[in-house]
């Protein structure tokens, strides 16, 4: 125990510790007044919420790697061009996107397994 506390009574030390513990607790939330549904939204928050720009989305996570929506869109466009070049009927877009995503996931899994076994795959 530090020397400065050795002369103080134990009850005083305990009260000091309890007081400091209470002081570090967060303040209680402000009371809600009025009907929350009728309160006007904060214009600053609304402006900030609208100012964000979506750059990309994650459509799949394969172990520790991700597949981005932009990658999926690019691959779907490429497959669509290839199918159209063969004069073949295109499947519905939702079906095509799912099939392409499944293919991309499988390719990532295969490459990850190969890398884990020390096998290198060239493009």
PDB file of N, CA and C in Angstrom, residues 29-78:
ATOM      1  N   UNK A  29     -29.177   8.379 -19.627  1.00  0.00           N
ATOM      2  CA  UNK A  29     -29.668   9.042 -20.830  1.00  0.00           C
ATOM      3  C   UNK A  29     -30.692  10.110 -20.477  1.00  0.00           C
ATOM      4  N   UNK A  30     -30.785  11.135 -21.304  1.00  0.00           N
ATOM      5  CA  UNK A  30     -31.764  12.187 -21.006  1.00  0.00           C
ATOM      6  C   UNK A  30     -33.173  11.619 -21.111  1.00  0.00           C
ATOM      7  N   UNK A  31     -34.083  12.138 -20.313  1.00  0.00           N
ATOM      8  CA  UNK A  31     -35.450  11.633 -20.371  1.00  0.00           C
ATOM      9  C   UNK A  31     -36.095  11.976 -21.716  1.00  0.00           C
ATOM     10  N   UNK A  32     -36.928  11.060 -22.186  1.00  0.00           N
ATOM     11  CA  UNK A  32     -37.634  11.281 -23.447  1.00  0.00           C
ATOM     12  C   UNK A  32     -38.883  12.092 -23.141  1.00  0.00           C
ATOM     13  N   UNK A  33     -39.009  13.202 -23.841  1.00  0.00           N
ATOM     14  CA  UNK A  33     -40.182  14.044 -23.632  1.00  0.00           C
ATOM     15  C   UNK A  33     -40.967  14.114 -24.923  1.00  0.00           C
ATOM     16  N   UNK A  34     -42.245  14.090 -24.815  1.00  0.00           N
ATOM     17  CA  UNK A  34     -43.094  14.194 -26.001  1.00  0.00           C
ATOM     18  C   UNK A  34     -43.134  12.883 -26.762  1.00  0.00           C
ATOM     19  N   UNK A  35     -43.826  12.890 -27.847  1.00  0.00           N
ATOM     20  CA  UNK A  35     -43.969  11.720 -28.691  1.00  0.00           C
ATOM     21  C   UNK A  35     -42.776  11.678 -29.640  1.00  0.00           C
ATOM     22  N   UNK A  36     -42.010  10.607 -29.582  1.00  0.00           N
ATOM     23  CA  UNK A  36     -40.806  10.497 -30.392  1.00  0.00           C
ATOM     24  C   UNK A  36     -41.160  10.501 -31.875  1.00  0.00           C
ATOM     25  N   UNK A  37     -42.255   9.894 -32.241  1.00  0.00           N
ATOM     26  CA  UNK A  37     -42.641   9.797 -33.645  1.00  0.00           C
ATOM     27  C   UNK A  37     -42.959  11.161 -34.247  1.00  0.00           C
ATOM     28  N   UNK A  38     -43.371  12.123 -33.429  1.00  0.00           N
ATOM     29  CA  UNK A  38     -43.740  13.427 -33.964  1.00  0.00           C
ATOM     30  C   UNK A  38     -42.588  14.427 -33.928  1.00  0.00           C
ATOM     31  N   UNK A  39     -41.441  14.035 -33.336  1.00  0.00           N
ATOM     32  CA  UNK A  39     -40.325  14.960 -33.307  1.00  0.00           C
ATOM     33  C   UNK A  39     -39.722  15.070 -34.701  1.00  0.00           C
ATOM     34  N   UNK A  40     -39.344  16.268 -35.077  1.00  0.00           N
ATOM     35  CA  UNK A  40     -38.762  16.489 -36.401  1.00  0.00           C
ATOM     36  C   UNK A  40     -37.350  15.919 -36.450  1.00  0.00           C
ATOM     37  N   UNK A  41     -36.963  15.299 -37.562  1.00  0.00           N
ATOM     38  CA  UNK A  41     -35.603  14.767 -37.666  1.00  0.00           C
ATOM     39  C   UNK A  41     -34.585  15.900 -37.701  1.00  0.00           C
ATOM     40  N   UNK A  42     -33.417  15.610 -37.194  1.00  0.00           N
ATOM     41  CA  UNK A  42     -32.340  16.593 -37.178  1.00  0.00           C
ATOM     42  C   UNK A  42     -31.855  16.805 -38.610  1.00  0.00           C
ATOM     43  N   UNK A  43     -31.941  18.031 -39.151  1.00  0.00           N
ATOM     44  CA  UNK A  43     -31.538  18.248 -40.537  1.00  0.00           C
ATOM     45  C   UNK A  43     -30.056  17.955 -40.783  1.00  0.00           C
ATOM     46  N   UNK A  44     -29.208  18.157 -39.780  1.00  0.00           N
ATOM     47  CA  UNK A  44     -27.781  17.881 -39.940  1.00  0.00           C
ATOM     48  C   UNK A  44     -27.545  16.384 -40.105  1.00  0.00           C
ATOM     49  N   UNK A  45     -28.218  15.565 -39.310  1.00  0.00           N
ATOM     50  CA  UNK A  45     -28.074  14.115 -39.439  1.00  0.00           C
ATOM     51  C   UNK A  45     -28.603  13.635 -40.785  1.00  0.00           C
ATOM     52  N   UNK A  46     -29.699  14.199 -41.218  1.00  0.00           N
ATOM     53  CA  UNK A  46     -30.278  13.824 -42.502  1.00  0.00           C
ATOM     54  C   UNK A  46     -29.314  14.154 -43.639  1.00  0.00           C
ATOM     55  N   UNK A  47     -28.681  15.317 -43.568  1.00  0.00           N
ATOM     56  CA  UNK A  47     -27.728  15.728 -44.601  1.00  0.00           C
ATOM     57  C   UNK A  47     -26.524  14.798 -44.611  1.00  0.00           C
ATOM     58  N   UNK A  48     -26.013  14.454 -43.416  1.00  0.00           N
ATOM     59  CA  UNK A  48     -24.855  13.571 -43.338  1.00  0.00           C
ATOM     60  C   UNK A  48     -25.194  12.177 -43.847  1.00  0.00           C
ATOM     61  N   UNK A  49     -26.388  11.707 -43.562  1.00  0.00           N
ATOM     62  CA  UNK A  49     -26.787  10.379 -44.013  1.00  0.00           C
ATOM     63  C   UNK A  49     -26.872  10.316 -45.527  1.00  0.00           C
ATOM     64  N   UNK A  50     -27.291  11.380 -46.160  1.00  0.00           N
ATOM     65  CA  UNK A  50     -27.428  11.400 -47.608  1.00  0.00           C
ATOM     66  C   UNK A  50     -26.113  11.680 -48.317  1.00  0.00           C
ATOM     67  N   UNK A  51     -25.123  12.216 -47.613  1.00  0.00           N
ATOM     68  CA  UNK A  51     -23.877  12.607 -48.263  1.00  0.00           C
ATOM     69  C   UNK A  51     -22.942  11.434 -48.510  1.00  0.00           C
ATOM     70  N   UNK A  52     -23.176  10.275 -47.879  1.00  0.00           N
ATOM     71  CA  UNK A  52     -22.317   9.110 -48.068  1.00  0.00           C
ATOM     72  C   UNK A  52     -22.464   8.549 -49.464  1.00  0.00           C
ATOM     73  N   UNK A  53     -21.383   8.005 -49.983  1.00  0.00           N
ATOM     74  CA  UNK A  53     -21.386   7.419 -51.304  1.00  0.00           C
ATOM     75  C   UNK A  53     -21.020   5.949 -51.182  1.00  0.00           C
ATOM     76  N   UNK A  54     -21.867   5.096 -51.707  1.00  0.00           N
ATOM     77  CA  UNK A  54     -21.611   3.674 -51.697  1.00  0.00           C
ATOM     78  C   UNK A  54     -20.582   3.358 -52.760  1.00  0.00           C
ATOM     79  N   UNK A  55     -19.464   2.776 -52.355  1.00  0.00           N
ATOM     80  CA  UNK A  55     -18.401   2.461 -53.294  1.00  0.00           C
ATOM     81  C   UNK A  55     -18.567   1.060 -53.874  1.00  0.00           C
ATOM     82  N   UNK A  56     -18.857   0.100 -53.036  1.00  0.00           N
ATOM     83  CA  UNK A  56     -19.003  -1.282 -53.473  1.00  0.00           C
ATOM     84  C   UNK A  56     -19.683  -2.068 -52.359  1.00  0.00           C
ATOM     85  N   UNK A  57     -20.092  -3.279 -52.657  1.00  0.00           N
ATOM     86  CA  UNK A  57     -20.708  -4.152 -51.658  1.00  0.00           C
ATOM     87  C   UNK A  57     -20.006  -5.492 -51.685  1.00  0.00           C
ATOM     88  N   UNK A  58     -20.019  -6.157 -50.550  1.00  0.00           N
ATOM     89  CA  UNK A  58     -19.502  -7.516 -50.466  1.00  0.00           C
ATOM     90  C   UNK A  58     -20.678  -8.451 -50.720  1.00  0.00           C
ATOM     91  N   UNK A  59     -20.531  -9.335 -51.722  1.00  0.00           N
ATOM     92  CA  UNK A  59     -21.614 -10.270 -52.031  1.00  0.00           C
ATOM     93  C   UNK A  59     -21.330 -11.663 -51.487  1.00  0.00           C
ATOM     94  N   UNK A  60     -20.051 -11.966 -51.198  1.00  0.00           N
ATOM     95  CA  UNK A  60     -19.705 -13.266 -50.629  1.00  0.00           C
ATOM     96  C   UNK A  60     -18.376 -13.162 -49.901  1.00  0.00           C
ATOM     97  N   UNK A  61     -18.251 -13.979 -48.852  1.00  0.00           N
ATOM     98  CA  UNK A  61     -16.996 -14.090 -48.123  1.00  0.00           C
ATOM     99  C   UNK A  61     -16.565 -15.545 -48.227  1.00  0.00           C
ATOM    100  N   UNK A  62     -15.365 -15.752 -48.770  1.00  0.00           N
ATOM    101  CA  UNK A  62     -14.829 -17.092 -48.941  1.00  0.00           C
ATOM    102  C   UNK A  62     -13.606 -17.202 -48.035  1.00  0.00           C
ATOM    103  N   UNK A  63     -13.790 -17.842 -46.890  1.00  0.00           N
ATOM    104  CA  UNK A  63     -12.769 -17.915 -45.836  1.00  0.00           C
ATOM    105  C   UNK A  63     -12.335 -16.499 -45.473  1.00  0.00           C
ATOM    106  N   UNK A  64     -11.146 -16.064 -45.834  1.00  0.00           N
ATOM    107  CA  UNK A  64     -10.705 -14.720 -45.463  1.00  0.00           C
ATOM    108  C   UNK A  64     -10.675 -13.768 -46.653  1.00  0.00           C
ATOM    109  N   UNK A  65     -11.276 -14.154 -47.758  1.00  0.00           N
ATOM    110  CA  UNK A  65     -11.332 -13.302 -48.948  1.00  0.00           C
ATOM    111  C   UNK A  65     -12.781 -12.928 -49.248  1.00  0.00           C
ATOM    112  N   UNK A  66     -12.947 -11.823 -49.951  1.00  0.00           N
ATOM    113  CA  UNK A  66     -14.296 -11.371 -50.296  1.00  0.00           C
ATOM    114  C   UNK A  66     -14.467 -11.331 -51.813  1.00  0.00           C
ATOM    115  N   UNK A  67     -15.711 -11.412 -52.217  1.00  0.00           N
ATOM    116  CA  UNK A  67     -16.083 -11.177 -53.614  1.00  0.00           C
ATOM    117  C   UNK A  67     -16.956  -9.939 -53.605  1.00  0.00           C
ATOM    118  N   UNK A  68     -16.524  -8.930 -54.353  1.00  0.00           N
ATOM    119  CA  UNK A  68     -17.250  -7.666 -54.392  1.00  0.00           C
ATOM    120  C   UNK A  68     -18.314  -7.686 -55.475  1.00  0.00           C
ATOM    121  N   UNK A  69     -19.321  -6.860 -55.278  1.00  0.00           N
ATOM    122  CA  UNK A  69     -20.400  -6.761 -56.254  1.00  0.00           C
ATOM    123  C   UNK A  69     -19.867  -6.312 -57.610  1.00  0.00           C
ATOM    124  N   UNK A  70     -18.884  -5.424 -57.604  1.00  0.00           N
ATOM    125  CA  UNK A  70     -18.312  -4.954 -58.867  1.00  0.00           C
ATOM    126  C   UNK A  70     -17.624  -6.100 -59.614  1.00  0.00           C
ATOM    127  N   UNK A  71     -16.964  -7.006 -58.885  1.00  0.00           N
ATOM    128  CA  UNK A  71     -16.345  -8.176 -59.519  1.00  0.00           C
ATOM    129  C   UNK A  71     -17.402  -9.089 -60.117  1.00  0.00           C
ATOM    130  N   UNK A  72     -18.474  -9.302 -59.370  1.00  0.00           N
ATOM    131  CA  UNK A  72     -19.566 -10.139 -59.856  1.00  0.00           C
ATOM    132  C   UNK A  72     -20.207  -9.519 -61.089  1.00  0.00           C
ATOM    133  N   UNK A  73     -20.463  -8.207 -61.047  1.00  0.00           N
ATOM    134  CA  UNK A  73     -21.076  -7.526 -62.190  1.00  0.00           C
ATOM    135  C   UNK A  73     -20.197  -7.632 -63.434  1.00  0.00           C
ATOM    136  N   UNK A  74     -18.890  -7.465 -63.253  1.00  0.00           N
ATOM    137  CA  UNK A  74     -17.966  -7.554 -64.385  1.00  0.00           C
ATOM    138  C   UNK A  74     -17.980  -8.954 -64.984  1.00  0.00           C
ATOM    139  N   UNK A  75     -17.981  -9.959 -64.121  1.00  0.00           N
ATOM    140  CA  UNK A  75     -17.984 -11.352 -64.605  1.00  0.00           C
ATOM    141  C   UNK A  75     -19.310 -11.678 -65.287  1.00  0.00           C
ATOM    142  N   UNK A  76     -20.432 -11.205 -64.739  1.00  0.00           N
ATOM    143  CA  UNK A  76     -21.749 -11.443 -65.360  1.00  0.00           C
ATOM    144  C   UNK A  76     -21.788 -10.781 -66.729  1.00  0.00           C
ATOM    145  N   UNK A  77     -21.258  -9.581 -66.847  1.00  0.00           N
ATOM    146  CA  UNK A  77     -21.230  -8.890 -68.144  1.00  0.00           C
ATOM    147  C   UNK A  77     -20.397  -9.667 -69.158  1.00  0.00           C
ATOM    148  N   UNK A  78     -19.263 -10.183 -68.701  1.00  0.00           N
ATOM    149  CA  UNK A  78     -18.393 -10.953 -69.586  1.00  0.00           C
ATOM    150  C   UNK A  78     -19.101 -12.226 -70.062  1.00  0.00           C
TER     151      UNK A  78
END
